[in-house]
């Protein structure tokens, strides 16, 4: 029997080649297994959709995303294995989704109005860009519940220094938008009444750029960050030549 589609989990809106994915599933926008599966499906589909050049992920209101659904996790404690199979499925699927966000050929932007905590902060960190309101806060609260935000820290640690990630993970307390900006988690802070318009205007402008060049450049940038300097230049040189030899660019320059 097929599962019924739940349109309230993720609201997808495509306009001007910008796919806006708005998190639903209650005010906390928790990452239940169903939410992860639906959001991941949109990310995968957008990666190969020629009508999508940019993705925006938005958790509207006071909570961008509260992380994993702790009520759902608690319910699976009644399983015969105390929830092991469910937790394995949950965290493996979440990790795969986060990787596909970062590895997507389409630039992905987090639009953050409120708190991004645990897996919600992981979602922000997995995106290529993040714009936040003055009221936004950021937190890895795992230590407060006898645990540690180990999987969220994978994405977040790739946005900041070792000592910053350790302070965030060990304190379990929220940090403000200015701190997030100073550590590299977000790109810019906007007034609360401007953050949505700014982010969507930026996304629409970015969507007018040559999508193949951006996809190639994004992939090369993330790859060469992990390479020794000489190998990074070898890779970047090949990609750069490819940019200039792209038939789209050659034709555009010849027609001027």
Coordinates of N, CA and C in Angstrom, one line a residue:
X1 N 0.8 -1.2 0.0 CA 0.0 0.0 0.0 C 0.9 1.2 0.0
X2 N 0.6 2.1 -0.9 CA 1.4 3.4 -1.0 C 1.1 4.3 0.1
X3 N 2.2 5.0 0.6 CA 1.9 6.0 1.6 C 1.3 7.2 1.0
X4 N 0.4 7.9 1.7 CA -0.2 9.1 1.2 C 0.9 10.2 1.3
X5 N 0.9 11.1 0.2 CA 1.7 12.2 0.2 C 1.3 13.3 1.2
X6 N 2.3 13.8 1.9 CA 1.9 14.8 2.9 C 2.5 16.2 2.5
X7 N 1.7 17.0 1.7 CA 2.1 18.2 1.2 C 2.5 19.3 2.2
X8 N 2.1 19.1 3.5 CA 2.4 20.1 4.5 C 3.8 20.0 5.0
X9 N 4.5 18.9 4.7 CA 5.8 18.7 5.3 C 6.8 19.7 4.6
X10 N 6.8 19.8 3.3 CA 7.6 20.7 2.6 C 6.8 21.4 1.5
X11 N 6.8 22.7 1.5 CA 6.1 23.5 0.5 C 7.1 23.9 -0.6
X12 N 7.0 23.4 -1.8 CA 7.9 23.7 -2.9 C 7.3 24.8 -3.8
X13 N 8.0 25.8 -4.1 CA 7.6 26.9 -5.0 C 8.7 27.2 -6.0
X14 N 8.4 27.1 -7.3 CA 9.4 27.4 -8.3 C 9.0 28.7 -9.0
X15 N 10.0 29.6 -9.0 CA 9.7 30.9 -9.7 C 11.1 31.5 -10.2
X16 N 11.2 31.9 -11.4 CA 12.4 32.5 -12.0 C 13.6 31.6 -11.8
X17 N 13.4 30.3 -11.9 CA 14.4 29.3 -11.7 C 15.0 29.2 -10.3
X18 N 14.3 29.7 -9.4 CA 14.6 29.6 -7.9 C 13.6 28.6 -7.3
X19 N 14.0 27.5 -6.8 CA 13.2 26.6 -6.0 C 13.2 26.9 -4.6
X20 N 12.1 27.4 -4.0 CA 12.0 27.7 -2.6 C 11.4 26.5 -1.9
X21 N 12.1 25.9 -0.9 CA 11.6 24.8 -0.2 C 11.3 25.3 1.3
X22 N 10.1 25.4 1.6 CA 9.7 25.9 2.9 C 9.3 24.8 3.8
X23 N 10.0 24.7 5.0 CA 9.8 23.6 5.9 C 8.4 23.8 6.6
X24 N 7.7 22.7 6.7 CA 6.4 22.8 7.4 C 6.4 21.9 8.6
X25 N 5.5 21.0 8.8 CA 5.5 20.1 9.9 C 5.5 20.7 11.3
X26 N 4.7 21.8 11.4 CA 4.6 22.4 12.7 C 5.6 23.6 12.9
X27 N 5.4 24.3 13.9 CA 6.2 25.6 14.1 C 7.7 25.2 14.3
X28 N 8.0 24.0 14.8 CA 9.4 23.7 15.1 C 10.1 23.2 13.9
X29 N 9.4 22.9 12.8 CA 10.0 22.4 11.6 C 11.0 21.3 11.8
X30 N 10.6 20.3 12.7 CA 11.5 19.3 13.1 C 11.8 18.3 11.9
X31 N 13.0 17.7 12.0 CA 13.4 16.8 10.9 C 13.0 15.4 11.3
X32 N 11.7 15.1 11.1 CA 11.2 13.8 11.3 C 11.8 13.0 10.1
X33 N 11.6 11.7 10.2 CA 12.1 10.8 9.0 C 11.3 11.2 7.8
X34 N 10.0 11.4 7.9 CA 9.2 11.8 6.7 C 9.7 13.1 6.1
X35 N 10.0 14.1 7.0 CA 10.4 15.4 6.5 C 11.8 15.3 5.8
X36 N 12.7 14.5 6.3 CA 14.0 14.3 5.7 C 13.8 13.6 4.3
X37 N 13.0 12.6 4.3 CA 12.8 11.9 3.0 C 12.2 12.8 1.9
X38 N 11.2 13.7 2.3 CA 10.6 14.6 1.4 C 11.5 15.7 0.9
X39 N 12.2 16.3 1.9 CA 13.2 17.3 1.6 C 14.3 16.8 0.7
X40 N 14.8 15.6 1.0 CA 15.8 15.0 0.2 C 15.3 14.7 -1.2
X41 N 14.1 14.3 -1.4 CA 13.6 14.0 -2.7 C 13.6 15.3 -3.5
X42 N 13.2 16.4 -2.9 CA 13.2 17.7 -3.6 C 14.7 18.1 -4.0
X43 N 15.6 17.9 -3.1 CA 17.0 18.2 -3.4 C 17.6 17.4 -4.6
X44 N 17.3 16.1 -4.5 CA 17.7 15.2 -5.6 C 17.1 15.6 -6.9
X45 N 15.8 15.8 -6.9 CA 15.1 16.2 -8.2 C 15.6 17.5 -8.7
X46 N 15.9 18.5 -7.9 CA 16.4 19.8 -8.3 C 17.7 19.7 -9.0
X47 N 18.5 18.7 -8.5 CA 19.9 18.6 -9.0 C 20.0 18.4 -10.5
X48 N 19.0 17.7 -11.1 CA 19.0 17.4 -12.5 C 17.8 18.1 -13.2
X49 N 17.1 19.0 -12.6 CA 16.0 19.8 -13.2 C 16.6 21.0 -13.9
X50 N 16.4 21.1 -15.2 CA 17.0 22.3 -15.9 C 16.2 23.6 -15.6
X51 N 15.0 23.4 -15.0 CA 14.2 24.6 -14.6 C 14.7 25.2 -13.3
X52 N 15.6 24.5 -12.6 CA 16.0 24.9 -11.3 C 17.5 25.3 -11.4
X53 N 17.8 26.6 -11.0 CA 19.2 27.0 -11.0 C 19.7 27.3 -9.6
X54 N 18.8 27.6 -8.7 CA 19.1 27.9 -7.3 C 18.1 27.3 -6.4
X55 N 18.5 26.9 -5.2 CA 17.6 26.3 -4.2 C 17.7 27.2 -2.9
X56 N 16.5 27.6 -2.4 CA 16.4 28.3 -1.1 C 15.7 27.4 -0.1
X57 N 16.3 27.2 1.1 CA 15.6 26.4 2.1 C 15.2 27.4 3.2
X58 N 13.9 27.5 3.5 CA 13.4 28.5 4.5 C 12.6 27.8 5.6
X59 N 13.0 28.1 6.8 CA 12.1 27.7 7.9 C 11.5 28.9 8.5
X60 N 10.3 29.3 8.2 CA 9.7 30.6 8.5 C 9.4 30.7 10.0
X61 N 9.5 31.9 10.5 CA 9.1 32.2 11.9 C 10.2 32.1 12.9
X62 N 9.9 31.9 14.1 CA 10.8 32.0 15.2 C 11.8 30.8 15.3
X63 N 11.4 29.7 14.6 CA 12.2 28.5 14.6 C 12.5 28.1 13.1
X64 N 13.8 28.2 12.7 CA 14.2 27.8 11.4 C 14.0 26.3 11.3
X65 N 14.6 25.6 12.2 CA 14.5 24.1 12.3 C 15.0 23.7 13.7
X66 N 14.2 22.9 14.4 CA 14.6 22.5 15.8 C 15.4 21.2 15.8
X67 N 15.8 20.7 14.6 CA 16.6 19.5 14.5 C 15.7 18.3 14.5
X68 N 16.2 17.1 14.9 CA 15.4 15.9 14.8 C 14.2 15.9 15.7
X69 N 13.2 15.1 15.3 CA 11.9 15.1 16.0 C 12.1 14.2 17.3
X70 N 12.3 14.8 18.4 CA 12.6 14.0 19.6 C 11.4 13.2 20.1
X71 N 10.2 13.7 19.8 CA 9.0 12.9 20.1 C 8.9 11.6 19.3
X72 N 9.3 11.8 18.0 CA 9.3 10.6 17.1 C 10.3 9.6 17.6
X73 N 11.5 10.1 18.0 CA 12.6 9.2 18.5 C 12.1 8.5 19.8
X74 N 11.5 9.3 20.7 CA 11.0 8.7 22.0 C 10.0 7.6 21.7
X75 N 9.1 7.8 20.7 CA 8.1 6.8 20.4 C 8.7 5.5 20.0
X76 N 9.9 5.5 19.4 CA 10.6 4.3 18.9 C 11.3 3.6 20.0
X77 N 11.4 4.2 21.2 CA 12.0 3.5 22.3 C 11.1 2.3 22.7
X78 N 9.9 2.2 22.3 CA 9.0 1.1 22.5 C 9.3 -0.1 21.6
X79 N 10.1 0.1 20.5 CA 10.4 -0.9 19.6 C 11.2 -2.0 20.3
X80 N 11.2 -3.2 19.7 CA 11.9 -4.3 20.4 C 13.4 -4.1 20.5
X81 N 14.0 -3.3 19.6 CA 15.4 -3.0 19.7 C 15.7 -1.7 20.3
X82 N 14.7 -1.1 21.0 CA 14.9 0.2 21.7 C 15.1 1.3 20.7
X83 N 14.7 1.1 19.4 CA 14.8 2.2 18.4 C 16.0 2.1 17.6
X84 N 16.9 1.1 17.7 CA 18.1 1.1 17.0 C 17.9 1.1 15.5
X85 N 17.0 0.3 14.9 CA 16.8 0.3 13.5 C 16.3 1.6 13.0
X86 N 15.4 2.2 13.7 CA 14.8 3.5 13.3 C 15.9 4.6 13.4
X87 N 16.7 4.6 14.4 CA 17.8 5.6 14.5 C 18.8 5.5 13.5
X88 N 19.2 4.2 13.1 CA 20.1 4.0 12.1 C 19.6 4.5 10.7
X89 N 18.3 4.2 10.4 CA 17.7 4.7 9.2 C 17.6 6.2 9.2
X90 N 17.3 6.8 10.4 CA 17.1 8.3 10.5 C 18.4 9.0 10.2
X91 N 19.5 8.6 10.9 CA 20.7 9.3 10.8 C 21.5 9.1 9.5
X92 N 21.3 7.9 8.9 CA 21.9 7.6 7.6 C 21.2 8.4 6.6
X93 N 19.9 8.5 6.6 CA 19.2 9.2 5.6 C 19.4 10.7 5.7
X94 N 19.5 11.2 7.0 CA 19.8 12.6 7.2 C 21.2 13.0 6.7
X95 N 22.2 12.1 7.0 CA 23.5 12.4 6.5 C 23.6 12.4 5.0
X96 N 22.9 11.5 4.4 CA 22.9 11.4 2.9 C 22.3 12.7 2.3
X97 N 21.2 13.2 2.9 CA 20.6 14.4 2.5 C 21.5 15.6 2.6
X98 N 22.1 15.7 3.8 CA 23.1 16.8 4.0 C 24.2 16.8 3.0
X99 N 24.7 15.6 2.7 CA 25.8 15.6 1.7 C 25.3 16.0 0.3
X100 N 24.0 15.5 -0.1 CA 23.5 15.9 -1.4 C 23.2 17.4 -1.5
X101 N 22.9 18.0 -0.4 CA 22.8 19.5 -0.4 C 24.1 20.2 -0.7
X102 N 25.1 19.8 0.0 CA 26.5 20.3 -0.3 C 27.0 20.0 -1.7
X103 N 26.7 18.8 -2.1 CA 27.3 18.3 -3.4 C 26.4 18.6 -4.6
X104 N 25.2 19.2 -4.3 CA 24.3 19.5 -5.4 C 25.0 20.5 -6.4
X105 N 24.8 20.3 -7.7 CA 25.3 21.3 -8.7 C 24.6 22.7 -8.6
X106 N 23.5 22.7 -7.9 CA 22.8 24.0 -7.7 C 23.1 24.6 -6.4
X107 N 23.5 25.9 -6.4 CA 23.8 26.6 -5.2 C 22.5 26.6 -4.3
X108 N 22.8 26.3 -3.0 CA 21.7 26.2 -2.0 C 21.9 27.2 -0.9
X109 N 20.8 27.9 -0.6 CA 20.8 29.0 0.3 C 19.9 28.8 1.5
X110 N 20.4 28.9 2.7 CA 19.5 28.8 3.9 C 19.0 30.2 4.2
X111 N 17.7 30.3 4.5 CA 17.1 31.6 4.8 C 16.6 31.4 6.3
X112 N 17.3 32.1 7.2 CA 17.1 31.8 8.6 C 16.5 33.0 9.3
X113 N 15.3 32.9 9.8 CA 14.6 34.0 10.6 C 14.8 33.8 12.1
X114 N 14.8 32.6 12.6 CA 14.8 32.3 14.0 C 15.9 31.4 14.4
X115 N 15.6 30.5 15.4 CA 16.6 29.6 15.9 C 16.9 28.4 15.0
X116 N 18.2 28.1 14.8 CA 18.6 26.9 14.1 C 19.4 26.0 15.1
X117 N 18.8 24.9 15.5 CA 19.4 24.1 16.5 C 19.6 22.7 16.1
X118 N 20.7 22.1 16.6 CA 21.0 20.7 16.3 C 21.0 20.4 14.8
X119 N 20.2 19.5 14.4 CA 20.1 19.2 12.9 C 19.7 20.4 12.1
X120 N 19.0 21.3 12.7 CA 18.6 22.5 12.0 C 19.8 23.4 11.7
X121 N 20.8 23.5 12.6 CA 22.0 24.2 12.3 C 22.9 23.4 11.3
X122 N 22.8 22.0 11.4 CA 23.4 21.2 10.4 C 22.9 21.5 9.0
X123 N 21.6 21.7 8.9 CA 21.0 22.1 7.6 C 21.6 23.4 7.1
X124 N 21.7 24.4 8.0 CA 22.2 25.7 7.6 C 23.7 25.5 7.1
X125 N 24.4 24.8 7.9 CA 25.9 24.6 7.5 C 26.1 23.8 6.3
X126 N 25.2 22.9 5.9 CA 25.3 22.2 4.7 C 25.1 23.0 3.4
X127 N 24.3 24.1 3.6 CA 24.1 25.0 2.4 C 25.3 25.8 2.0
X128 N 25.3 26.2 0.8 CA 26.4 27.0 0.3 C 26.5 28.4 0.9
X129 N 25.3 29.0 1.1 CA 25.2 30.3 1.6 C 24.1 30.3 2.7
X130 N 24.2 31.3 3.6 CA 23.1 31.4 4.6 C 23.0 32.9 5.0
X131 N 21.7 33.4 4.9 CA 21.4 34.7 5.3 C 20.4 34.7 6.5
X132 N 20.7 35.5 7.5 CA 19.9 35.4 8.7 C 19.4 36.7 9.2
X133 N 18.3 36.7 9.9 CA 17.8 37.9 10.5 C 18.6 38.2 11.8
X134 N 18.4 39.4 12.3 CA 19.1 39.8 13.6 C 18.6 39.0 14.7
X135 N 17.4 38.4 14.6 CA 16.9 37.6 15.7 C 17.3 36.2 15.7
X136 N 18.0 35.7 14.7 CA 18.4 34.3 14.5 C 19.4 33.9 15.6
X137 N 19.3 32.7 16.1 CA 20.3 32.1 17.0 C 20.6 30.7 16.6
X138 N 21.8 30.3 17.1 CA 22.4 29.0 16.6 C 22.9 28.2 17.7
X139 N 22.6 26.9 17.7 CA 22.8 26.1 18.9 C 23.1 24.6 18.6
X140 N 24.0 24.0 19.3 CA 24.2 22.5 19.3 C 23.9 22.0 20.7
X141 N 22.7 21.6 21.0 CA 22.3 21.4 22.4 C 22.4 20.0 22.9
X142 N 23.1 19.1 22.1 CA 23.1 17.7 22.5 C 23.6 17.4 23.9
X143 N 24.6 18.2 24.4 CA 25.2 17.9 25.7 C 24.1 18.2 26.8
X144 N 23.1 18.9 26.5 CA 22.1 19.2 27.5 C 21.2 18.0 27.8
X145 N 21.2 17.0 26.8 CA 20.4 15.9 26.9 C 21.2 14.6 27.1
X146 N 22.4 14.8 27.6 CA 23.2 13.6 27.9 C 23.9 13.0 26.6
X147 N 23.9 13.8 25.6 CA 24.5 13.3 24.3 C 25.5 14.3 23.8
X148 N 25.6 14.4 22.5 CA 26.6 15.3 21.8 C 26.1 15.4 20.4
X149 N 26.1 16.6 19.8 CA 25.6 16.8 18.4 C 26.7 16.4 17.4
X150 N 26.9 15.1 17.4 CA 28.1 14.5 16.6 C 27.8 14.7 15.1
X151 N 26.7 14.3 14.6 CA 26.4 14.4 13.2 C 26.2 15.8 12.7
X152 N 25.5 16.7 13.5 CA 25.5 18.1 13.1 C 26.9 18.7 13.0
X153 N 27.8 18.3 13.9 CA 29.1 18.9 13.9 C 29.9 18.6 12.7
X154 N 29.5 17.6 11.9 CA 30.3 17.3 10.7 C 30.1 18.5 9.7
X155 N 28.9 18.9 9.5 CA 28.7 20.1 8.6 C 29.1 21.4 9.3
X156 N 28.8 21.6 10.5 CA 29.1 22.9 11.2 C 30.6 23.1 11.3
X157 N 31.4 22.0 11.5 CA 32.8 22.1 11.7 C 33.5 22.5 10.4
X158 N 32.8 22.3 9.3 CA 33.4 22.7 8.0 C 33.1 24.2 7.7
X159 N 32.5 24.9 8.6 CA 32.2 26.3 8.5 C 33.0 27.2 9.4
X160 N 33.7 26.6 10.4 CA 34.3 27.4 11.4 C 35.6 26.6 12.0
X161 N 36.3 27.3 12.8 CA 37.5 26.8 13.4 C 37.2 25.7 14.4
X162 N 38.2 24.9 14.8 CA 38.1 23.8 15.7 C 37.6 24.4 17.1
X163 N 38.2 25.4 17.6 CA 37.8 26.0 18.9 C 36.4 26.5 18.9
X164 N 36.0 27.1 17.8 CA 34.6 27.6 17.7 C 33.6 26.5 17.8
X165 N 33.9 25.4 17.0 CA 32.9 24.3 17.0 C 32.9 23.6 18.4
X166 N 34.0 23.5 19.0 CA 34.0 22.9 20.3 C 33.3 23.8 21.4
X167 N 33.4 25.1 21.3 CA 32.7 25.9 22.2 C 31.2 25.8 22.0
X168 N 30.8 25.7 20.7 CA 29.4 25.6 20.4 C 28.8 24.3 20.9
X169 N 29.6 23.2 20.6 CA 29.1 21.8 21.0 C 29.2 21.6 22.5
X170 N 30.1 22.1 23.2 CA 30.3 21.8 24.6 C 29.4 22.7 25.5
X171 N 29.1 23.9 25.0 CA 28.3 24.8 25.8 C 26.8 24.4 25.8
X172 N 26.3 24.0 24.6 CA 24.9 23.6 24.5 C 24.0 24.8 24.6
X173 N 24.5 26.0 24.5 CA 23.7 27.2 24.6 C 23.6 28.0 23.2
X174 N 22.6 28.7 23.0 CA 22.4 29.5 21.8 C 23.4 30.6 21.6
X175 N 23.9 30.8 20.4 CA 24.8 31.9 20.1 C 24.0 32.8 19.1
X176 N 24.3 34.1 19.2 CA 23.5 35.1 18.4 C 24.1 35.1 16.9
X177 N 23.3 35.9 16.1 CA 23.7 36.0 14.7 C 25.0 36.6 14.5
X178 N 25.4 37.6 15.3 CA 26.7 38.2 15.2 C 27.8 37.2 15.4
X179 N 27.7 36.4 16.4 CA 28.7 35.3 16.6 C 28.7 34.4 15.4
X180 N 27.6 34.0 14.9 CA 27.5 33.1 13.7 C 28.2 33.7 12.5
X181 N 28.0 35.0 12.3 CA 28.7 35.7 11.2 C 30.2 35.7 11.4
X182 N 30.6 36.0 12.6 CA 32.1 36.1 12.9 C 32.8 34.7 12.7
X183 N 32.0 33.6 12.9 CA 32.6 32.3 12.8 C 32.5 31.7 11.5
X184 N 31.7 32.3 10.6 CA 31.5 31.8 9.2 C 30.3 30.9 9.0
X185 N 29.4 30.8 10.0 CA 28.2 30.0 9.8 C 27.2 30.6 8.8
X186 N 27.2 31.9 8.8 CA 26.3 32.7 7.9 C 27.1 33.7 7.2
X187 N 26.5 34.2 6.1 CA 27.1 35.2 5.2 C 26.8 36.6 5.6
X188 N 25.6 36.8 6.1 CA 25.2 38.2 6.3 C 24.0 38.2 7.3
X189 N 23.9 39.3 8.1 CA 22.8 39.5 9.0 C 21.9 40.7 8.4
X190 N 20.6 40.4 8.3 CA 19.7 41.4 7.8 C 18.6 41.7 8.8
X191 N 18.0 43.0 8.8 CA 16.9 43.2 9.6 C 15.8 42.2 9.4
X192 N 15.0 41.9 10.4 CA 14.0 40.9 10.3 C 13.0 41.1 9.2
X193 N 12.7 42.4 8.9 CA 11.7 42.7 7.8 C 12.4 42.8 6.4
X194 N 13.7 42.5 6.3 CA 14.3 42.5 5.0 C 15.0 41.2 4.6
X195 N 15.1 40.3 5.6 CA 15.9 39.1 5.3 C 15.3 38.2 4.2
X196 N 14.0 38.1 4.1 CA 13.3 37.3 3.1 C 13.5 37.9 1.7
X197 N 13.2 39.2 1.6 CA 13.3 39.9 0.3 C 14.8 39.9 -0.2
X198 N 15.7 40.1 0.7 CA 17.1 40.2 0.3 C 17.5 38.8 -0.2
X199 N 17.2 37.7 0.5 CA 17.6 36.4 0.1 C 17.0 36.0 -1.2
X200 N 15.7 36.3 -1.4 CA 15.1 35.9 -2.6 C 15.6 36.7 -3.8
X201 N 15.8 38.0 -3.6 CA 16.4 38.8 -4.6 C 17.7 38.3 -5.1
X202 N 18.6 38.0 -4.1 CA 19.9 37.5 -4.4 C 19.8 36.1 -5.1
X203 N 18.9 35.3 -4.7 CA 18.7 34.0 -5.4 C 18.3 34.2 -6.8
X204 N 17.4 35.1 -7.1 CA 16.9 35.3 -8.4 C 18.0 35.9 -9.3
X205 N 18.9 36.7 -8.7 CA 20.0 37.3 -9.5 C 21.0 36.1 -9.8
X206 N 21.3 35.3 -8.8 CA 22.2 34.2 -9.0 C 21.7 33.2 -10.1
X207 N 20.3 33.1 -10.1 CA 19.7 32.1 -11.0 C 19.9 32.5 -12.5
X208 N 20.2 33.8 -12.7 CA 20.4 34.3 -14.1 C 21.8 33.9 -14.6
X209 N 22.7 33.5 -13.8 CA 24.1 33.2 -14.2 C 24.1 31.8 -14.9
X210 N 25.2 31.6 -15.7 CA 25.4 30.4 -16.4 C 25.5 29.2 -15.5
X211 N 24.5 28.3 -15.5 CA 24.4 27.3 -14.5 C 25.5 26.3 -14.6
X212 N 26.0 25.9 -15.8 CA 27.0 24.9 -15.9 C 28.4 25.5 -15.3
X213 N 28.7 26.7 -15.5 CA 29.9 27.3 -15.0 C 29.8 27.3 -13.5
X214 N 28.7 27.6 -12.9 CA 28.5 27.6 -11.5 C 28.6 26.2 -10.9
X215 N 28.0 25.2 -11.6 CA 28.1 23.9 -11.1 C 29.5 23.3 -11.1
X216 N 30.2 23.6 -12.2 CA 31.6 23.2 -12.3 C 32.5 23.9 -11.3
X217 N 32.3 25.2 -11.1 CA 33.1 25.9 -10.2 C 32.8 25.5 -8.7
X218 N 31.6 25.3 -8.4 CA 31.2 24.9 -7.0 C 31.9 23.5 -6.7
X219 N 31.8 22.6 -7.6 CA 32.4 21.3 -7.4 C 33.9 21.4 -7.3
X220 N 34.5 22.2 -8.1 CA 36.0 22.3 -8.1 C 36.4 23.0 -6.8
X221 N 35.7 24.0 -6.4 CA 36.0 24.8 -5.2 C 36.0 23.8 -3.9
X222 N 34.9 23.1 -3.8 CA 34.9 22.2 -2.6 C 35.9 21.1 -2.7
X223 N 36.2 20.7 -3.9 CA 37.3 19.6 -4.1 C 38.6 20.2 -3.7
X224 N 39.0 21.3 -4.3 CA 40.4 21.8 -4.1 C 40.6 22.3 -2.7
X225 N 39.6 22.6 -2.0 CA 39.8 23.0 -0.6 C 40.5 21.9 0.3
X226 N 40.3 20.6 -0.2 CA 40.9 19.5 0.5 C 42.2 19.0 -0.1
X227 N 42.7 19.7 -1.1 CA 43.9 19.3 -1.8 C 45.1 20.1 -1.4
X228 N 46.3 19.5 -1.6 CA 47.5 20.3 -1.5 C 47.5 21.4 -2.5
X229 N 48.3 22.5 -2.3 CA 48.2 23.7 -3.1 C 48.5 23.4 -4.6
X230 N 49.5 22.6 -4.9 CA 49.8 22.3 -6.3 C 48.7 21.5 -7.0
X231 N 48.1 20.6 -6.3 CA 47.0 19.8 -6.8 C 45.8 20.7 -7.0
X232 N 45.6 21.6 -6.1 CA 44.5 22.5 -6.2 C 44.6 23.4 -7.4
X233 N 45.8 23.9 -7.7 CA 46.0 24.7 -8.9 C 45.8 23.8 -10.2
X234 N 46.3 22.6 -10.1 CA 46.1 21.7 -11.3 C 44.7 21.5 -11.6
X235 N 43.9 21.2 -10.6 CA 42.4 21.1 -10.8 C 41.8 22.3 -11.3
X236 N 42.1 23.5 -10.6 CA 41.4 24.7 -10.9 C 41.8 25.2 -12.3
X237 N 43.0 24.9 -12.7 CA 43.4 25.3 -14.1 C 42.6 24.6 -15.1
X238 N 42.4 23.3 -15.0 CA 41.6 22.5 -15.9 C 40.2 23.0 -16.0
X239 N 39.6 23.3 -14.8 CA 38.2 23.8 -14.8 C 38.1 25.2 -15.4
X240 N 39.1 26.0 -15.1 CA 39.1 27.4 -15.6 C 39.2 27.4 -17.1
X241 N 40.0 26.5 -17.7 CA 40.1 26.4 -19.2 C 38.8 26.0 -19.7
X242 N 38.1 25.0 -19.0 CA 36.8 24.6 -19.4 C 35.8 25.7 -19.4
X243 N 35.9 26.6 -18.5 CA 35.0 27.8 -18.4 C 35.1 28.6 -19.7
X244 N 36.4 28.9 -20.1 CA 36.6 29.7 -21.3 C 36.3 29.0 -22.6
X245 N 36.4 27.7 -22.6 CA 36.1 26.9 -23.8 C 34.7 26.4 -23.9
X246 N 33.8 26.8 -22.9 CA 32.4 26.4 -23.0 C 31.8 27.0 -24.2
X247 N 31.1 26.2 -25.0 CA 30.5 26.7 -26.2 C 29.5 27.9 -26.0
X248 N 28.9 27.9 -24.8 CA 28.0 29.0 -24.4 C 28.7 30.3 -24.4
X249 N 29.9 30.3 -23.7 CA 30.7 31.5 -23.6 C 31.4 31.9 -24.9
X250 N 31.9 30.9 -25.7 CA 32.5 31.2 -26.9 C 31.5 31.9 -27.9
X251 N 30.3 31.4 -27.9 CA 29.2 32.0 -28.8 C 28.9 33.4 -28.3
X252 N 28.8 33.6 -27.0 CA 28.4 34.9 -26.5 C 29.4 35.9 -26.8
X253 N 30.7 35.5 -26.7 CA 31.8 36.5 -26.9 C 31.9 36.8 -28.4
X254 N 31.7 35.8 -29.3 CA 31.8 36.0 -30.7 C 30.6 36.9 -31.2
X255 N 29.5 36.9 -30.5 CA 28.4 37.6 -31.0 C 28.3 39.1 -30.5
X256 N 29.3 39.5 -29.7 CA 29.4 40.8 -29.2 C 29.7 41.8 -30.3

